[in-house]
Short mmCIF file of C-alpha atoms in Angstrom, two decimals:
data_model
loop_
_atom_site.label_atom_id
_atom_site.label_comp_id
_atom_site.label_asym_id
_atom_site.label_seq_id
_atom_site.Cartn_x
_atom_site.Cartn_y
_atom_site.Cartn_z
CA MET A 1 -21.78 -33.76 -29.43
CA GLN A 2 -21.48 -33.30 -33.18
CA GLU A 3 -21.44 -29.80 -34.06
CA ASN A 4 -21.16 -27.98 -37.43
CA MET A 5 -17.62 -26.76 -37.24
CA GLU A 6 -17.48 -24.52 -40.61
CA ASN A 7 -15.62 -21.02 -40.30
CA VAL A 8 -18.89 -18.21 -40.55
CA ALA A 9 -16.90 -15.25 -39.33
CA ASP A 10 -16.52 -13.63 -42.23
CA SER A 11 -19.69 -14.52 -43.51
CA LYS A 12 -21.89 -11.56 -44.62
CA GLU A 13 -25.00 -12.90 -42.50
CA TYR A 14 -22.30 -13.08 -39.41
CA LEU A 15 -21.08 -9.86 -39.72
CA ASP A 16 -24.31 -8.26 -40.62
CA THR A 17 -25.89 -9.79 -36.99
CA LEU A 18 -22.46 -8.42 -35.50
CA ALA A 19 -22.61 -5.07 -37.27
CA ASP A 20 -26.35 -4.49 -35.90
CA ILE A 21 -25.10 -5.21 -32.38
CA HIS A 22 -22.14 -3.01 -32.33
CA LEU A 23 -24.94 -0.17 -33.89
CA HIS A 24 -26.90 -0.68 -30.37
CA LEU A 25 -23.92 -1.28 -27.90
CA PHE A 26 -21.01 0.34 -28.35
CA ILE A 27 -22.57 4.33 -27.88
CA PRO A 28 -21.30 6.34 -24.86
CA GLU A 29 -23.87 6.01 -22.50
CA CYS A 30 -23.36 2.33 -22.34
CA GLY A 31 -20.41 2.92 -21.79
CA LYS A 32 -19.20 1.69 -18.18
CA SER A 33 -15.95 0.94 -16.36
CA GLU A 34 -12.45 -0.23 -18.18
CA VAL A 35 -9.19 -1.86 -16.83
CA LEU A 36 -5.47 -2.11 -18.28
CA ARG A 37 -4.25 -5.93 -18.29
CA GLU A 38 -0.51 -6.45 -18.56
CA LEU A 39 0.03 -9.42 -20.61
CA GLY A 40 3.61 -9.64 -20.78
CA SER A 41 6.63 -9.31 -23.33
CA GLY A 42 5.53 -5.94 -23.67
CA ILE A 43 1.58 -6.41 -24.73
CA SER A 44 -0.91 -4.36 -22.68
CA ILE A 45 -4.93 -4.19 -23.45
CA LEU A 46 -7.20 -1.97 -22.55
CA THR A 47 -10.46 -3.06 -21.94
CA LYS A 48 -13.42 -0.51 -21.71
CA ASP A 49 -16.57 -2.42 -20.97
CA TYR A 50 -20.30 -1.47 -22.70
CA PHE A 51 -24.06 -2.70 -21.28
CA TYR A 52 -27.08 -2.16 -23.37
CA ASP A 53 -29.89 -2.21 -20.66
CA GLN A 54 -32.35 -0.52 -22.50
CA ASP A 55 -36.24 -2.33 -23.76
CA ASN A 56 -34.99 -3.68 -26.93
CA PRO A 57 -37.79 -6.19 -28.51
CA LYS A 58 -35.17 -7.18 -31.13
CA TYR A 59 -32.80 -8.42 -28.53
CA PRO A 60 -34.20 -10.45 -25.58
CA TYR A 61 -31.41 -10.38 -23.19
CA ASN A 62 -29.34 -7.50 -22.31
CA LEU A 63 -26.35 -6.84 -24.44
CA GLU A 64 -22.69 -7.20 -23.05
CA GLY A 65 -19.49 -6.43 -24.75
CA SER A 66 -15.92 -4.67 -24.97
CA HIS A 67 -13.85 -2.58 -26.86
CA ASN A 68 -9.93 -3.74 -26.67
CA ILE A 69 -6.45 -1.67 -27.85
CA VAL A 70 -3.95 -3.71 -27.86
CA TYR A 71 -0.37 -1.92 -27.10
CA ARG A 72 3.21 -3.08 -27.77
CA ASN A 73 5.53 -1.53 -25.31
CA GLY A 74 3.34 1.53 -25.04
CA LYS A 75 2.24 1.94 -28.65
CA GLU A 76 -1.80 1.20 -30.04
CA ILE A 77 -0.81 -2.14 -32.86
CA TYR A 78 -4.50 -3.40 -32.98
CA SER A 79 -8.03 -2.92 -31.70
CA PHE A 80 -10.95 -5.18 -31.52
CA LYS A 81 -14.62 -5.51 -30.17
CA THR A 82 -16.04 -8.19 -28.00
CA VAL A 83 -20.04 -9.14 -27.19
CA ASN A 84 -22.08 -11.55 -25.81
CA ASN A 85 -20.17 -11.24 -22.36
CA SER A 86 -16.66 -12.57 -23.56
CA GLY A 87 -12.97 -11.51 -23.50
CA TYR A 88 -10.71 -13.79 -22.69
CA PHE A 89 -6.97 -13.15 -23.67
CA TRP A 90 -3.72 -15.62 -23.88
CA LEU A 91 -0.04 -14.60 -25.16
CA LEU A 92 1.84 -17.49 -26.69
CA HIS A 93 5.38 -18.08 -27.98
CA HIS A 94 4.78 -20.32 -30.67
CA GLN A 95 7.17 -23.54 -32.43
CA ASN A 96 7.29 -20.98 -35.49
CA GLY A 97 8.85 -18.39 -33.51
CA HIS A 98 5.91 -15.99 -33.38
CA ASP A 99 4.03 -14.64 -30.71
CA TYR A 100 0.28 -14.59 -31.04
CA LEU A 101 -2.34 -13.22 -29.04
CA LEU A 102 -5.70 -15.68 -28.81
CA PHE A 103 -8.55 -13.75 -27.79
CA THR A 104 -12.55 -14.55 -27.85
CA LYS A 105 -14.55 -11.63 -29.77
CA ASP A 106 -17.94 -13.61 -29.15
CA LEU A 107 -19.68 -16.56 -26.44
CA TYR A 108 -17.87 -19.13 -29.55
CA GLY A 109 -15.06 -19.36 -31.57
CA TYR A 110 -11.94 -17.63 -31.44
CA SER A 111 -9.69 -15.17 -32.63
CA VAL A 112 -5.72 -15.03 -33.40
CA LEU A 113 -3.45 -11.62 -33.62
CA ASP A 114 -0.06 -12.66 -35.23
CA LEU A 115 2.42 -9.60 -33.24
CA THR A 116 4.84 -10.24 -35.36
CA THR A 117 2.79 -9.46 -38.62
CA LEU A 118 0.02 -8.27 -36.99
CA GLN A 119 -2.52 -9.95 -39.49
CA ASP A 120 -5.26 -11.63 -37.12
CA PHE A 121 -7.53 -14.64 -38.10
CA ASN A 122 -11.13 -15.32 -36.84
CA TYR A 123 -13.15 -18.22 -36.42
CA PHE A 124 -16.82 -18.42 -35.55
CA PRO A 125 -18.14 -22.52 -36.19
CA ALA A 126 -21.21 -22.43 -38.04
CA GLY A 127 -23.10 -24.91 -35.52
CA SER A 128 -23.46 -21.80 -33.36
CA PHE A 129 -25.02 -19.26 -35.92
CA PRO A 130 -27.75 -18.19 -35.92
CA THR A 131 -28.36 -20.33 -32.90
CA GLY A 132 -27.24 -23.31 -31.20
CA GLU A 133 -24.44 -24.84 -28.87
CA THR A 134 -20.48 -25.31 -29.90
CA PHE A 135 -17.71 -25.84 -26.98
CA ILE A 136 -16.95 -22.38 -25.10
CA TRP A 137 -13.18 -21.68 -24.58
CA CYS A 138 -12.53 -20.36 -21.10
CA ASP A 139 -8.60 -21.18 -21.12
CA ILE A 140 -5.91 -22.89 -23.04
CA HIS A 141 -2.72 -24.90 -21.90
CA TYR A 142 -0.02 -24.40 -25.24
CA ASN A 143 2.42 -27.50 -25.59
CA PRO A 144 5.22 -26.07 -28.10
CA ALA A 145 6.32 -29.60 -28.29
CA ASN A 146 3.95 -30.72 -30.96
CA ASN A 147 1.67 -27.43 -31.20
CA MET A 148 -1.04 -29.03 -29.18
CA MET A 149 -3.71 -26.90 -27.33
CA ALA A 150 -5.49 -28.22 -24.90
CA VAL A 151 -8.86 -25.91 -24.57
CA SER A 152 -10.44 -25.61 -20.90
CA GLY A 153 -14.19 -24.61 -21.14
CA CYS A 154 -17.91 -26.66 -21.73
CA PHE A 155 -20.99 -26.62 -23.62
CA TRP A 156 -23.58 -24.30 -22.15
CA ALA A 157 -24.66 -25.65 -18.95
CA CYS A 158 -22.68 -28.43 -19.46
CA PRO A 159 -19.48 -30.02 -17.01
CA SER A 160 -16.49 -28.20 -17.71
CA SER A 161 -14.50 -30.40 -20.19
CA ILE A 162 -11.50 -30.44 -22.63
CA VAL A 163 -11.01 -29.87 -26.52
CA LEU A 164 -7.49 -31.11 -28.19
CA VAL A 165 -6.69 -28.08 -30.54
CA ASP A 166 -3.79 -28.92 -33.78
CA PHE A 167 -2.03 -25.40 -33.25
CA SER A 168 0.16 -25.93 -35.95
CA ASN A 169 -1.42 -23.29 -38.61
CA PRO A 170 -2.71 -20.63 -35.93
CA MET A 171 -3.78 -18.73 -38.83
CA ALA A 172 -6.45 -21.05 -40.21
CA VAL A 173 -8.90 -23.21 -38.84
CA SER A 174 -7.32 -25.41 -36.35
CA PRO A 175 -8.43 -29.54 -35.73
CA GLN A 176 -10.18 -30.07 -33.03
CA VAL A 177 -11.29 -33.36 -31.26
CA ASP A 178 -13.64 -33.29 -27.59
CA VAL A 179 -11.89 -35.57 -25.12
CA ASN A 180 -15.62 -36.10 -24.17
CA GLU A 181 -16.61 -38.48 -27.38
CA PHE A 182 -13.41 -40.76 -26.45
CA ILE A 183 -13.13 -41.51 -22.66
CA ASN A 184 -16.69 -40.10 -21.37
CA GLN A 185 -19.32 -41.56 -23.89
CA GLY A 186 -20.88 -38.25 -23.47
CA TYR A 187 -21.26 -37.37 -19.96
CA GLU A 188 -21.91 -40.73 -18.77
CA ARG A 189 -19.37 -41.64 -16.49
CA TYR A 190 -17.46 -38.27 -15.65
CA ASP A 191 -18.93 -34.75 -14.61
CA ASP A 192 -15.64 -32.17 -14.86
CA ILE A 193 -12.77 -32.99 -16.89
CA ASP A 194 -9.69 -30.74 -16.17
CA PHE A 195 -6.32 -30.25 -17.26
CA VAL A 196 -3.71 -30.86 -14.76
CA ALA A 197 -0.26 -30.87 -17.15
CA TRP A 198 1.55 -31.84 -20.47
CA ASP A 199 4.21 -34.28 -19.55
CA GLY A 200 6.58 -34.26 -23.06
CA LEU A 201 3.84 -35.23 -25.36
CA ASP A 202 0.85 -37.11 -23.07
CA LEU A 203 -2.06 -35.12 -21.76
CA ILE A 204 -2.57 -35.57 -17.82
CA LEU A 205 -6.15 -34.66 -16.93
CA LYS A 206 -8.29 -34.77 -14.03
CA MET A 207 -12.04 -36.13 -13.95
CA ASN A 208 -14.36 -36.16 -11.36
CA GLY A 209 -17.21 -38.93 -11.01
CA GLN A 210 -20.55 -38.69 -11.00
CA THR A 211 -21.68 -41.53 -8.19
CA GLU A 212 -21.70 -40.20 -4.49
CA PRO A 213 -18.77 -39.82 -2.94
CA VAL A 214 -17.02 -37.90 -5.98
CA GLN A 215 -14.12 -39.82 -7.04
CA LYS A 216 -11.29 -37.83 -8.35
CA GLU A 217 -9.56 -39.83 -11.17
CA GLU A 218 -6.03 -38.53 -12.62
CA ARG A 219 -5.64 -40.02 -16.38
CA THR A 220 -2.95 -40.08 -18.84
CA ILE A 221 -3.75 -39.53 -22.27
CA GLU A 222 -0.47 -40.49 -24.68
CA ASN A 223 0.12 -38.48 -27.69
CA ASP A 224 -0.63 -41.99 -29.91
CA THR A 225 -4.07 -42.34 -28.33
CA TYR A 226 -5.00 -38.83 -29.07
CA MET A 227 -3.38 -38.76 -32.20
CA VAL A 228 -5.67 -41.64 -33.25
CA TRP A 229 -8.52 -39.08 -32.07
CA PHE A 230 -7.47 -36.50 -34.71
CA GLU A 231 -7.61 -39.59 -37.68
CA ASN A 232 -10.69 -40.47 -36.81
CA LYS A 233 -12.10 -37.03 -37.16
CA LYS A 234 -11.00 -36.76 -40.65
#
């Protein structure tokens, strides 16, 4: 599945769209429950959910989102808003010695906060703006041995899959490849492809076949193999 992966997160068009959503969604009467999540290493996030369920012809679907405050050892250090029912958070220690908070602010794309410098980076793919389908991040599996990240997720209404992300430079657009393109011929052989583990630099995946009875297959993708995938995507 080919998509336009150019970053439009800082474009005027995308920011104006977000501002319009925020104007309608983040008002006191739309506020719902809140929860405090402890992520470890002194980092916690207070999340307040918002739901806009009034009639609005401009938005055919109800709006959902959250306002999130990031704390370190009880002190506020950062805040951000999410829309479109997104809101995944991950804490990782990078090979470069910095700690990063990864999170989703929209259904597509991802954001990064450097917890050392408090600089942030936002990514939203052009292939999903103003419409269109790109990969939805649901979980990450970082390998500090080579800065590769196996991202679990899916395309909308498709089986689960894995995208490999070269996370060597967290504060820039990270090269990525869709495993499906190379081992599944566009969902022709497997339904779900799930992460199992990193084995050194090699990636272990579990696949569910499409025929009944469903055959489960575990497969190791060697480092040399997926590095060729990245070269082919350049």
